[in-house]
Tab-separated table of C-alpha atoms in Angstrom:
chain	number	residue	atom	x	y	z
A	1	UNK	CA	-74.480	-8.170	-128.541
A	2	UNK	CA	-76.660	-8.127	-131.608
A	3	UNK	CA	-74.863	-8.371	-135.087
A	4	UNK	CA	-76.074	-9.093	-138.780
A	5	UNK	CA	-73.931	-11.350	-140.688
A	6	UNK	CA	-75.167	-11.889	-144.195
A	7	UNK	CA	-72.464	-14.684	-144.549
A	8	UNK	CA	-73.758	-16.793	-141.601
A	9	UNK	CA	-75.527	-20.075	-142.358
A	10	UNK	CA	-78.261	-18.865	-139.839
A	11	UNK	CA	-79.204	-16.021	-142.076
A	12	UNK	CA	-79.156	-18.041	-144.915
A	13	UNK	CA	-81.607	-20.363	-143.230
A	14	UNK	CA	-83.912	-17.820	-141.523
A	15	UNK	CA	-83.024	-14.024	-141.842
A	16	UNK	CA	-86.393	-12.851	-140.492
A	17	UNK	CA	-85.983	-12.728	-136.777
A	18	UNK	CA	-82.628	-10.803	-137.448
A	19	UNK	CA	-84.509	-8.490	-139.907
A	20	UNK	CA	-86.953	-7.754	-137.140
A	21	UNK	CA	-84.508	-6.699	-134.656
A	22	UNK	CA	-82.847	-4.425	-137.378
A	23	UNK	CA	-85.967	-2.914	-138.043
A	24	UNK	CA	-87.091	-2.254	-134.508
A	25	UNK	CA	-83.728	-1.208	-132.780
A	26	UNK	CA	-81.110	-0.625	-135.569
A	27	UNK	CA	-82.716	0.514	-138.723
A	28	UNK	CA	-79.431	1.973	-139.887
A	29	UNK	CA	-76.751	-0.869	-138.808
A	30	UNK	CA	-73.219	-1.184	-139.630
A	31	UNK	CA	-72.220	-4.705	-140.280
A	32	UNK	CA	-68.536	-5.342	-139.446
A	33	UNK	CA	-68.650	-8.689	-141.034
A	34	UNK	CA	-70.170	-7.449	-144.371
A	35	UNK	CA	-68.434	-4.031	-144.124
A	36	UNK	CA	-71.606	-2.527	-144.968
A	37	UNK	CA	-74.515	-0.558	-143.635
A	38	UNK	CA	-78.016	-2.347	-143.687
A	39	UNK	CA	-81.279	-0.580	-144.328
A	40	UNK	CA	-84.233	-2.762	-143.367
A	41	UNK	CA	-87.371	-0.696	-143.142
A	42	UNK	CA	-89.542	-0.686	-146.220
A	43	UNK	CA	-89.609	3.149	-146.492
A	44	UNK	CA	-85.978	3.562	-146.156
A	45	UNK	CA	-85.433	0.874	-148.961
A	46	UNK	CA	-87.785	2.631	-151.265
A	47	UNK	CA	-86.139	6.011	-150.901
A	48	UNK	CA	-82.634	4.662	-151.258
A	49	UNK	CA	-83.650	2.794	-154.303
A	50	UNK	CA	-85.322	5.792	-155.971
A	51	UNK	CA	-82.288	7.833	-155.264
A	52	UNK	CA	-79.583	6.536	-157.708
A	53	UNK	CA	-77.766	9.766	-157.556
A	54	UNK	CA	-77.001	9.135	-153.778
A	55	UNK	CA	-77.101	5.214	-153.659
A	56	UNK	CA	-74.918	4.368	-156.749
A	57	UNK	CA	-74.719	0.865	-158.228
A	58	UNK	CA	-71.527	1.541	-160.172
A	59	UNK	CA	-69.420	-0.200	-157.658
A	60	UNK	CA	-71.484	-3.382	-157.873
A	61	UNK	CA	-74.920	-4.400	-156.685
A	62	UNK	CA	-74.222	-8.165	-155.458
A	63	UNK	CA	-73.413	-8.313	-151.779
A	64	UNK	CA	-70.346	-10.014	-152.723
A	65	UNK	CA	-69.457	-8.688	-156.098
A	66	UNK	CA	-67.843	-10.806	-158.821
A	67	UNK	CA	-64.498	-9.580	-159.978
A	68	UNK	CA	-64.227	-6.837	-162.734
A	69	UNK	CA	-68.200	-7.113	-163.277
A	70	UNK	CA	-69.173	-3.697	-161.589
A	71	UNK	CA	-69.794	-0.899	-164.332
A	72	UNK	CA	-70.335	-3.442	-167.055
A	73	UNK	CA	-73.982	-4.621	-166.644
A	74	UNK	CA	-77.398	-3.082	-166.063
A	75	UNK	CA	-77.417	-3.655	-162.357
A	76	UNK	CA	-73.920	-2.114	-161.864
A	77	UNK	CA	-74.439	1.068	-163.734
A	78	UNK	CA	-76.263	4.302	-162.927
A	79	UNK	CA	-78.271	6.360	-165.296
A	80	UNK	CA	-77.791	7.693	-167.928
A	81	UNK	CA	-75.450	4.981	-169.107
A	82	UNK	CA	-77.743	2.455	-167.481
A	83	UNK	CA	-81.016	3.657	-169.131
A	84	UNK	CA	-79.222	3.394	-172.598
A	85	UNK	CA	-78.337	-0.147	-171.932
A	86	UNK	CA	-81.701	-0.970	-170.495
A	87	UNK	CA	-83.512	0.619	-173.407
A	88	UNK	CA	-81.557	-2.088	-175.666
A	89	UNK	CA	-82.664	-5.060	-173.967
A	90	UNK	CA	-86.084	-3.989	-172.364
A	91	UNK	CA	-88.132	-4.267	-175.431
A	92	UNK	CA	-87.452	-8.231	-175.508
A	93	UNK	CA	-88.882	-8.486	-171.975
A	94	UNK	CA	-91.861	-6.416	-172.149
A	95	UNK	CA	-95.126	-8.210	-171.485
A	96	UNK	CA	-96.636	-7.682	-174.871
A	97	UNK	CA	-93.521	-9.121	-176.564
A	98	UNK	CA	-93.626	-12.329	-174.638
A	99	UNK	CA	-96.762	-14.006	-175.922
A	100	UNK	CA	-94.814	-15.870	-178.376
A	101	UNK	CA	-93.142	-17.704	-175.519
A	102	UNK	CA	-96.146	-18.818	-173.778
A	103	UNK	CA	-96.736	-22.020	-175.844
A	104	UNK	CA	-93.271	-23.094	-175.712
A	105	UNK	CA	-93.063	-22.572	-172.143
A	106	UNK	CA	-96.342	-24.653	-171.675
A	107	UNK	CA	-94.793	-27.372	-173.608
A	108	UNK	CA	-91.596	-27.264	-171.307
A	109	UNK	CA	-93.555	-27.213	-168.305
A	110	UNK	CA	-96.030	-30.102	-169.256
A	111	UNK	CA	-92.909	-32.266	-170.208
A	112	UNK	CA	-91.193	-31.640	-167.015
A	113	UNK	CA	-94.429	-32.122	-164.914
A	114	UNK	CA	-95.369	-35.475	-166.837
A	115	UNK	CA	-91.928	-36.809	-165.615
A	116	UNK	CA	-93.175	-36.711	-162.100
A	117	UNK	CA	-96.307	-38.619	-162.573
A	118	UNK	CA	-96.613	-41.593	-160.266
A	119	UNK	CA	-93.809	-40.572	-158.041
A	120	UNK	CA	-94.368	-40.696	-154.174
A	121	UNK	CA	-91.351	-38.329	-153.563
A	122	UNK	CA	-88.893	-36.095	-155.558
A	123	UNK	CA	-86.713	-33.133	-155.279
A	124	UNK	CA	-88.714	-30.083	-156.584
A	125	UNK	CA	-85.726	-28.354	-157.643
A	126	UNK	CA	-83.746	-31.130	-159.410
A	127	UNK	CA	-86.660	-32.954	-160.932
A	128	UNK	CA	-88.897	-29.881	-161.932
A	129	UNK	CA	-87.875	-26.231	-161.379
A	130	UNK	CA	-84.220	-26.409	-162.747
A	131	UNK	CA	-85.263	-28.554	-165.765
A	132	UNK	CA	-88.026	-26.014	-166.416
A	133	UNK	CA	-85.976	-22.709	-165.907
A	134	UNK	CA	-83.020	-23.658	-167.905
A	135	UNK	CA	-85.032	-24.975	-170.924
A	136	UNK	CA	-87.024	-21.823	-170.816
A	137	UNK	CA	-84.108	-19.448	-170.750
A	138	UNK	CA	-82.512	-21.476	-173.615
A	139	UNK	CA	-85.785	-20.888	-175.504
A	140	UNK	CA	-86.017	-17.362	-174.684
A	141	UNK	CA	-82.496	-16.420	-175.567
A	142	UNK	CA	-82.178	-19.018	-178.405
A	143	UNK	CA	-79.156	-20.861	-176.827
A	144	UNK	CA	-77.977	-24.068	-178.477
A	145	UNK	CA	-79.181	-27.170	-176.681
A	146	UNK	CA	-76.629	-29.377	-175.073
A	147	UNK	CA	-75.093	-27.888	-172.248
A	148	UNK	CA	-78.216	-27.162	-170.262
A	149	UNK	CA	-77.141	-28.986	-167.099
A	150	UNK	CA	-73.868	-27.454	-166.839
A	151	UNK	CA	-75.028	-23.899	-167.388
A	152	UNK	CA	-77.356	-24.441	-164.623
A	153	UNK	CA	-75.008	-25.751	-162.256
A	154	UNK	CA	-72.565	-23.039	-163.022
A	155	UNK	CA	-75.465	-20.315	-162.635
A	156	UNK	CA	-76.261	-21.548	-159.223
A	157	UNK	CA	-72.532	-21.710	-158.108
A	158	UNK	CA	-71.662	-18.365	-159.269
A	159	UNK	CA	-74.133	-16.391	-157.137
A	160	UNK	CA	-72.878	-18.282	-153.867
A	161	UNK	CA	-70.318	-17.030	-151.379
A	162	UNK	CA	-68.124	-18.521	-148.831
A	163	UNK	CA	-69.393	-18.272	-145.280
A	164	UNK	CA	-65.935	-18.638	-143.929
A	165	UNK	CA	-63.756	-16.188	-145.931
A	166	UNK	CA	-66.624	-14.052	-146.589
A	167	UNK	CA	-65.773	-13.653	-150.134
A	168	UNK	CA	-66.220	-15.510	-153.384
A	169	UNK	CA	-64.422	-18.964	-153.192
A	170	UNK	CA	-62.402	-20.520	-155.893
A	171	UNK	CA	-65.214	-22.753	-157.175
A	172	UNK	CA	-67.412	-19.776	-157.330
A	173	UNK	CA	-65.106	-17.631	-159.330
A	174	UNK	CA	-64.255	-20.612	-161.673
A	175	UNK	CA	-68.287	-21.004	-162.288
A	176	UNK	CA	-68.273	-17.314	-163.110
A	177	UNK	CA	-65.259	-17.654	-165.512
A	178	UNK	CA	-66.812	-20.415	-167.177
A	179	UNK	CA	-70.330	-18.767	-167.608
A	180	UNK	CA	-68.355	-15.670	-169.165
A	181	UNK	CA	-66.491	-17.902	-171.507
A	182	UNK	CA	-69.641	-19.614	-172.493
A	183	UNK	CA	-71.268	-16.141	-173.103
A	184	UNK	CA	-68.409	-15.071	-175.323
A	185	UNK	CA	-68.702	-18.173	-177.501
A	186	UNK	CA	-72.474	-17.461	-178.090
A	187	UNK	CA	-71.800	-13.914	-178.659
A	188	UNK	CA	-69.245	-14.929	-181.324
A	189	UNK	CA	-71.530	-17.373	-182.926
A	190	UNK	CA	-74.459	-14.546	-183.250
A	191	UNK	CA	-71.962	-12.043	-184.678
A	192	UNK	CA	-70.794	-14.535	-187.295
A	193	UNK	CA	-74.465	-16.047	-187.907
A	194	UNK	CA	-76.854	-13.206	-186.790
A	195	UNK	CA	-80.477	-14.135	-185.818
A	196	UNK	CA	-83.579	-12.054	-185.092
A	197	UNK	CA	-83.093	-12.450	-181.172
A	198	UNK	CA	-81.777	-10.525	-178.305
A	199	UNK	CA	-77.971	-11.594	-178.097
A	200	UNK	CA	-77.769	-11.029	-181.803
A	201	UNK	CA	-79.202	-7.408	-181.439
A	202	UNK	CA	-77.549	-6.476	-178.236
A	203	UNK	CA	-73.972	-7.827	-179.296
A	204	UNK	CA	-74.059	-5.435	-182.447
A	205	UNK	CA	-75.897	-2.686	-180.830
A	206	UNK	CA	-74.598	1.051	-180.703
A	207	UNK	CA	-75.417	3.666	-178.060
A	208	UNK	CA	-74.935	7.251	-179.557
A	209	UNK	CA	-73.067	5.927	-182.705
A	210	UNK	CA	-70.603	3.911	-180.468
A	211	UNK	CA	-70.503	0.265	-180.397
A	212	UNK	CA	-71.060	-1.232	-176.839
A	213	UNK	CA	-67.920	-1.945	-174.768
A	214	UNK	CA	-66.871	-5.504	-175.358
A	215	UNK	CA	-67.006	-5.997	-171.463
A	216	UNK	CA	-70.635	-4.582	-171.322
A	217	UNK	CA	-71.727	-7.055	-173.896
A	218	UNK	CA	-70.136	-9.983	-172.383
A	219	UNK	CA	-71.071	-9.317	-168.708
A	220	UNK	CA	-74.440	-8.262	-169.422
A	221	UNK	CA	-74.979	-11.458	-171.466
A	222	UNK	CA	-73.376	-13.354	-168.686
A	223	UNK	CA	-75.773	-11.711	-165.994
A	224	UNK	CA	-78.656	-12.323	-168.297
A	225	UNK	CA	-78.117	-16.128	-168.269
A	226	UNK	CA	-77.376	-16.128	-164.518
A	227	UNK	CA	-80.457	-14.177	-163.439
A	228	UNK	CA	-82.723	-16.164	-165.968
A	229	UNK	CA	-81.603	-19.488	-164.484
A	230	UNK	CA	-80.717	-18.837	-160.888
A	231	UNK	CA	-83.113	-15.979	-159.845
A	232	UNK	CA	-86.065	-17.717	-161.550
A	233	UNK	CA	-85.292	-21.019	-160.274
A	234	UNK	CA	-84.692	-19.919	-156.723
A	235	UNK	CA	-87.921	-18.003	-156.724
A	236	UNK	CA	-89.742	-21.179	-158.062
A	237	UNK	CA	-88.485	-23.186	-155.158
A	238	UNK	CA	-89.637	-20.589	-152.755
A	239	UNK	CA	-93.177	-20.590	-154.091
A	240	UNK	CA	-93.193	-24.512	-154.082
A	241	UNK	CA	-92.061	-24.307	-150.502
A	242	UNK	CA	-94.900	-21.871	-149.399
A	243	UNK	CA	-97.439	-23.793	-151.303
A	244	UNK	CA	-96.075	-26.990	-149.750
A	245	UNK	CA	-96.090	-25.526	-146.223
A	246	UNK	CA	-99.558	-23.697	-146.487
A	247	UNK	CA	-101.996	-26.308	-147.479
A	248	UNK	CA	-104.901	-23.829	-147.530
A	249	UNK	CA	-103.221	-21.647	-150.151
A	250	UNK	CA	-102.290	-24.727	-152.374
A	251	UNK	CA	-105.727	-26.109	-152.259
A	252	UNK	CA	-106.977	-22.793	-153.388
A	253	UNK	CA	-104.717	-22.146	-156.406
A	254	UNK	CA	-105.258	-25.777	-157.429
A	255	UNK	CA	-109.011	-25.515	-157.349
A	256	UNK	CA	-108.740	-22.011	-159.011
A	257	UNK	CA	-105.551	-21.532	-161.007
A	258	UNK	CA	-106.628	-18.076	-161.600
A	259	UNK	CA	-105.484	-17.354	-158.076
A	260	UNK	CA	-101.884	-18.351	-158.939
A	261	UNK	CA	-100.683	-14.791	-159.749
A	262	UNK	CA	-101.966	-13.684	-156.096
A	263	UNK	CA	-99.764	-16.350	-154.666
A	264	UNK	CA	-96.967	-15.431	-156.796
A	265	UNK	CA	-97.109	-11.863	-155.519
A	266	UNK	CA	-97.636	-12.953	-151.939
A	267	UNK	CA	-94.413	-15.353	-152.243
A	268	UNK	CA	-92.465	-12.573	-153.932
A	269	UNK	CA	-93.221	-10.521	-150.584
A	270	UNK	CA	-92.940	-13.243	-148.213
A	271	UNK	CA	-89.828	-14.920	-149.728
A	272	UNK	CA	-88.253	-13.132	-152.522
A	273	UNK	CA	-84.993	-14.828	-153.689
A	274	UNK	CA	-83.034	-11.539	-153.885
A	275	UNK	CA	-83.067	-10.954	-150.257
A	276	UNK	CA	-80.412	-8.126	-150.401
A	277	UNK	CA	-78.540	-5.854	-152.920
A	278	UNK	CA	-76.014	-3.187	-152.354
A	279	UNK	CA	-75.319	0.387	-153.321
A	280	UNK	CA	-72.402	2.739	-152.670
A	281	UNK	CA	-72.899	6.174	-151.061
A	282	UNK	CA	-71.899	9.355	-153.134
A	283	UNK	CA	-71.900	11.593	-150.207
A	284	UNK	CA	-72.393	11.472	-146.359
A	285	UNK	CA	-76.045	10.749	-145.275
A	286	UNK	CA	-77.316	10.920	-141.688
A	287	UNK	CA	-80.057	8.463	-141.086
A	288	UNK	CA	-81.800	7.400	-137.735
A	289	UNK	CA	-79.064	8.999	-135.951
A	290	UNK	CA	-76.237	7.411	-137.899
A	291	UNK	CA	-73.907	9.044	-140.256
A	292	UNK	CA	-72.772	7.063	-143.194
A	293	UNK	CA	-69.960	8.291	-145.100
A	294	UNK	CA	-69.417	8.826	-148.750
A	295	UNK	CA	-67.804	5.625	-150.338
A	296	UNK	CA	-69.436	3.430	-147.646
A	297	UNK	CA	-71.621	0.498	-149.148
A	298	UNK	CA	-75.125	0.294	-148.118
A	299	UNK	CA	-77.391	-3.115	-148.247
A	300	UNK	CA	-80.857	-2.758	-149.266
A	301	UNK	CA	-82.611	-5.548	-147.390
A	302	UNK	CA	-85.544	-6.210	-149.794
A	303	UNK	CA	-86.499	-9.466	-147.779
A	304	UNK	CA	-86.752	-7.352	-144.620
A	305	UNK	CA	-88.795	-4.460	-146.281
A	306	UNK	CA	-91.339	-6.967	-147.448
A	307	UNK	CA	-91.735	-8.020	-143.809
A	308	UNK	CA	-91.947	-4.549	-142.278
A	309	UNK	CA	-95.080	-4.246	-140.258
A	310	UNK	CA	-95.080	-0.619	-140.743
A	311	UNK	CA	-95.875	-1.521	-144.301
A	312	UNK	CA	-97.726	-4.910	-144.288
A	313	UNK	CA	-100.021	-5.810	-141.237
A	314	UNK	CA	-99.102	-9.169	-139.940
A	315	UNK	CA	-96.172	-9.380	-142.270
A	316	UNK	CA	-95.101	-13.070	-141.039
A	317	UNK	CA	-98.566	-14.586	-142.104
A	318	UNK	CA	-98.710	-15.977	-145.654
A	319	UNK	CA	-101.933	-14.714	-147.224
A	320	UNK	CA	-102.498	-15.024	-150.768
A	321	UNK	CA	-105.579	-12.784	-150.467
A	322	UNK	CA	-103.254	-9.879	-149.364
A	323	UNK	CA	-102.376	-8.547	-152.891
A	324	UNK	CA	-99.188	-6.875	-151.319
A	325	UNK	CA	-98.980	-3.757	-153.630
A	326	UNK	CA	-95.431	-2.011	-153.945
A	327	UNK	CA	-93.555	-5.177	-152.847
A	328	UNK	CA	-89.988	-5.293	-153.061
A	329	UNK	CA	-89.770	-8.751	-154.433
A	330	UNK	CA	-88.331	-7.352	-157.751
A	331	UNK	CA	-86.396	-4.609	-156.006
A	332	UNK	CA	-87.404	-1.167	-156.955
A	333	UNK	CA	-86.391	2.166	-158.751
A	334	UNK	CA	-84.497	2.366	-162.072
A	335	UNK	CA	-82.973	-1.249	-161.283
A	336	UNK	CA	-86.238	-3.119	-160.730
A	337	UNK	CA	-85.856	-6.551	-162.176
A	338	UNK	CA	-85.782	-6.507	-166.079
A	339	UNK	CA	-87.319	-10.003	-166.177
A	340	UNK	CA	-90.446	-9.437	-164.004
A	341	UNK	CA	-92.797	-9.851	-166.657
A	342	UNK	CA	-91.205	-12.876	-168.035
A	343	UNK	CA	-90.856	-14.429	-164.534
A	344	UNK	CA	-94.347	-13.971	-163.522
A	345	UNK	CA	-95.640	-15.565	-166.728
A	346	UNK	CA	-93.108	-18.551	-166.606
A	347	UNK	CA	-93.766	-19.294	-162.837
A	348	UNK	CA	-97.663	-19.181	-163.522
A	349	UNK	CA	-97.415	-21.621	-166.444
A	350	UNK	CA	-94.901	-23.781	-164.692
A	351	UNK	CA	-97.371	-24.172	-161.679
A	352	UNK	CA	-100.496	-24.582	-163.737
A	353	UNK	CA	-98.810	-27.511	-165.458
A	354	UNK	CA	-97.111	-28.814	-162.199
A	355	UNK	CA	-100.405	-28.965	-160.298
A	356	UNK	CA	-102.137	-30.796	-163.014
A	357	UNK	CA	-99.953	-33.723	-162.278
A	358	UNK	CA	-99.019	-33.076	-158.501
A	359	UNK	CA	-102.017	-31.208	-156.746
A	360	UNK	CA	-101.274	-32.422	-153.214
A	361	UNK	CA	-97.791	-32.317	-151.873
A	362	UNK	CA	-95.855	-31.370	-148.726
A	363	UNK	CA	-92.412	-30.979	-147.377
A	364	UNK	CA	-90.457	-34.455	-147.083
A	365	UNK	CA	-88.050	-33.025	-144.549
A	366	UNK	CA	-88.383	-30.268	-141.742
A	367	UNK	CA	-84.893	-28.800	-141.990
A	368	UNK	CA	-83.604	-27.631	-145.485
A	369	UNK	CA	-80.424	-27.082	-146.806
A	370	UNK	CA	-79.875	-23.361	-147.889
A	371	UNK	CA	-77.692	-21.954	-150.434
A	372	UNK	CA	-74.683	-20.138	-149.055
A	373	UNK	CA	-75.044	-16.686	-150.380
A	374	UNK	CA	-74.892	-13.116	-149.025
A	375	UNK	CA	-77.264	-11.846	-151.854
A	376	UNK	CA	-79.920	-14.536	-152.663
A	377	UNK	CA	-81.885	-16.997	-150.467
A	378	UNK	CA	-83.336	-20.488	-151.739
A	379	UNK	CA	-82.945	-24.148	-150.677
A	380	UNK	CA	-80.350	-26.362	-152.172
A	381	UNK	CA	-82.905	-29.209	-152.403
A	382	UNK	CA	-86.484	-29.227	-151.862
A	383	UNK	CA	-87.690	-32.792	-151.316
A	384	UNK	CA	-91.539	-33.086	-151.506
A	385	UNK	CA	-93.823	-35.960	-150.651
A	386	UNK	CA	-96.862	-36.413	-152.713
A	387	UNK	CA	-99.989	-37.387	-150.948
B	1	UNK	CA	-94.408	14.714	-147.388
B	2	UNK	CA	-96.350	16.115	-150.339
B	3	UNK	CA	-100.144	15.808	-150.798
B	4	UNK	CA	-101.147	13.995	-153.937
B	5	UNK	CA	-104.713	13.354	-154.868
B	6	UNK	CA	-105.195	10.359	-156.922
B	7	UNK	CA	-108.645	9.776	-158.538
B	8	UNK	CA	-109.166	6.136	-158.751
B	9	UNK	CA	-111.039	4.578	-161.830
B	10	UNK	CA	-114.285	4.512	-159.923
B	11	UNK	CA	-114.171	8.214	-159.526
B	12	UNK	CA	-113.059	8.089	-155.828
B	13	UNK	CA	-110.442	10.601	-154.685
B	14	UNK	CA	-107.777	9.255	-152.649
B	15	UNK	CA	-105.674	11.937	-150.798
B	16	UNK	CA	-102.184	10.488	-149.914
B	17	UNK	CA	-99.230	11.942	-148.276
B	18	UNK	CA	-96.259	11.026	-150.494
B	19	UNK	CA	-92.716	10.936	-149.259
B	20	UNK	CA	-90.802	13.637	-150.885
B	21	UNK	CA	-88.564	12.296	-153.761
B	22	UNK	CA	-90.595	9.159	-154.038
B	23	UNK	CA	-92.281	8.546	-157.392
B	24	UNK	CA	-96.109	9.219	-157.794
B	25	UNK	CA	-96.125	5.421	-158.731
B	26	UNK	CA	-94.491	4.346	-155.560
B	27	UNK	CA	-96.531	6.698	-153.381
B	28	UNK	CA	-99.729	5.168	-154.833
B	29	UNK	CA	-98.803	1.316	-154.812
B	30	UNK	CA	-97.334	1.812	-151.304
B	31	UNK	CA	-100.600	3.205	-150.071
B	32	UNK	CA	-102.925	0.702	-151.830
B	33	UNK	CA	-104.629	3.109	-154.519
B	34	UNK	CA	-106.501	1.425	-157.070
B	35	UNK	CA	-105.959	1.762	-160.826
B	36	UNK	CA	-102.307	1.593	-160.889
B	37	UNK	CA	-99.842	-1.261	-161.336
B	38	UNK	CA	-96.380	-0.371	-161.611
B	39	UNK	CA	-95.330	-3.721	-162.857
B	40	UNK	CA	-91.595	-2.844	-163.634
B	41	UNK	CA	-91.110	-1.319	-160.384
B	42	UNK	CA	-90.355	2.037	-161.596
B	43	UNK	CA	-87.883	1.561	-164.304
B	44	UNK	CA	-90.049	3.401	-167.079
B	45	UNK	CA	-90.418	0.174	-168.900
B	46	UNK	CA	-93.895	-1.341	-168.614
B	47	UNK	CA	-96.382	1.429	-169.029
B	48	UNK	CA	-98.683	0.285	-166.168
B	49	UNK	CA	-98.516	3.477	-164.088
B	50	UNK	CA	-100.256	5.474	-166.570
B	51	UNK	CA	-102.011	8.580	-165.125
B	52	UNK	CA	-103.655	11.734	-166.361
B	53	UNK	CA	-102.170	15.053	-164.832
B	54	UNK	CA	-104.691	17.800	-164.009
B	55	UNK	CA	-104.176	19.845	-167.260
B	56	UNK	CA	-103.709	23.184	-165.572
B	57	UNK	CA	-100.757	22.040	-163.680
B	58	UNK	CA	-99.030	19.873	-166.439
B	59	UNK	CA	-96.562	22.689	-167.255
B	60	UNK	CA	-95.119	22.575	-163.685
B	61	UNK	CA	-93.741	19.104	-164.362
B	62	UNK	CA	-90.399	18.302	-166.033
B	63	UNK	CA	-91.309	17.167	-169.471
B	64	UNK	CA	-91.209	13.383	-170.327
B	65	UNK	CA	-87.854	11.892	-171.424
B	66	UNK	CA	-87.908	10.105	-174.735
B	67	UNK	CA	-87.965	6.900	-172.861
B	68	UNK	CA	-91.148	7.883	-171.176
B	69	UNK	CA	-92.676	8.924	-174.487
B	70	UNK	CA	-91.841	5.506	-175.936
B	71	UNK	CA	-93.247	3.532	-173.052
B	72	UNK	CA	-96.418	5.788	-173.211
B	73	UNK	CA	-97.035	4.859	-176.637
B	74	UNK	CA	-97.679	1.231	-175.587
B	75	UNK	CA	-100.138	1.969	-172.404
B	76	UNK	CA	-103.398	0.057	-172.493
B	77	UNK	CA	-105.869	3.081	-172.034
B	78	UNK	CA	-106.503	6.129	-174.326
B	79	UNK	CA	-103.457	8.488	-174.421
B	80	UNK	CA	-104.272	12.037	-174.060
B	81	UNK	CA	-102.218	15.269	-174.074
B	82	UNK	CA	-101.870	15.014	-170.240
B	83	UNK	CA	-100.830	11.262	-170.140
B	84	UNK	CA	-97.734	10.639	-168.039
B	85	UNK	CA	-96.239	7.734	-166.177
B	86	UNK	CA	-96.512	8.062	-162.554
B	87	UNK	CA	-92.987	6.337	-161.977
B	88	UNK	CA	-91.361	9.225	-163.801
B	89	UNK	CA	-92.913	12.004	-161.737
B	90	UNK	CA	-90.974	12.931	-158.457
B	91	UNK	CA	-93.034	14.184	-155.422
B	92	UNK	CA	-91.630	17.614	-154.748
B	93	UNK	CA	-93.003	20.295	-152.440
B	94	UNK	CA	-94.098	22.271	-155.899
B	95	UNK	CA	-96.614	19.544	-156.638
B	96	UNK	CA	-98.501	19.972	-153.298
B	97	UNK	CA	-102.122	19.039	-153.769
B	98	UNK	CA	-101.614	17.789	-157.472
B	99	UNK	CA	-104.553	15.832	-158.838
B	100	UNK	CA	-103.624	12.777	-160.996
B	101	UNK	CA	-106.537	10.694	-162.432
B	102	UNK	CA	-106.185	6.945	-163.182
B	103	UNK	CA	-107.310	5.284	-166.133
B	104	UNK	CA	-109.953	2.668	-166.456
B	105	UNK	CA	-107.276	-0.074	-167.311
B	106	UNK	CA	-103.387	-0.397	-167.082
B	107	UNK	CA	-103.473	-3.428	-169.349
């Protein structure tokens, strides 16, 4: 009997065979373990993502939601409130406003890459991507230096879920609470000493003359820190893994760094870190012969839509010449990733500098340990061998 | 399905059947139409799905929101009175046969 349990370690490691069965045989599937419907075909996910009136985010968007978070962040509100919140922070993340970050990012990437010079083997995540992402986020948000490693560790922990209890474990909740307290300190500091930066503006912003709800300021800031570190770092490790596994692709982007953006887009399709988000139905819907009820949760399996053969021919082939238009690597619709431009830029710069020091590498171990998460997918460690 | 005709920057017209309620940006990117990017995924944030709607039918569309107007201010190609963001236009039966022309650049 087929089932799809997003809490299973087998799904953390390799969800793709399960996704294929879902798409072909159960395109509207009820997962008893997750207590949610699962949509797995590209066109169904796009349709649901565009229809926020029906597929609401206000009850939370993470497959395993953090306590008291829904309704207070960009990803967990619906329009029109969502659009107003997004309007306040979008400006800082638009492509044309990021140019000033290019040189600081390159310095950070160069320093992190230089530390790898001469090494035969290293953990890509511990030795490079986590150092890069946390410093980039601190630079982008103007956070005070000193706590980087702890902030990174907590961000990675708070997105995880417990495979046995199928809920957040104590350590995950503790990490979330730590991050919320950390964000609260940063906000208090910016209010006392305002600077010309995102958190200062956001923490004092108003919508229609009303100050933002304190919970909105706090949890949106918490989420920005979490996403900036965990999602960016998780995706960097997936791109690193793809380039380690597919030597021809790696050689092509090392020889011609201008091809890196094509590799980034293909990896976003092939192995997006945000595999699954969820929505809550606002009325009954019948799809593929199944009736989903108002109030039911629905999982949008982006990672499956990106491998849908109905949309992408030979979807399990990693091909950097594919240029996969319309992929779901950053989600879609009104909740499409706020940080897509900064992520694309950071990753391009990071790999340009990484490849100057380490152009030839491969996986040091066949079997990887995967993060336990019902929402995100990335390895916990990525040992690489230099050759 | 709603038939939309996208005129690519080369002048090539591409006729695409867009799923009803999808945005014109999503209909174009999912079908590999040239001249449109949709970098932000459809959240009216990036201005890379700029298009020119055929003028005679412009009035059939709901007017742009203030957010769309703000984002249109930042697009890469020339803004014209019929400039719109394709991510903000939903495919409905009323738009059957609409022609949208894509600019030389999305930046």
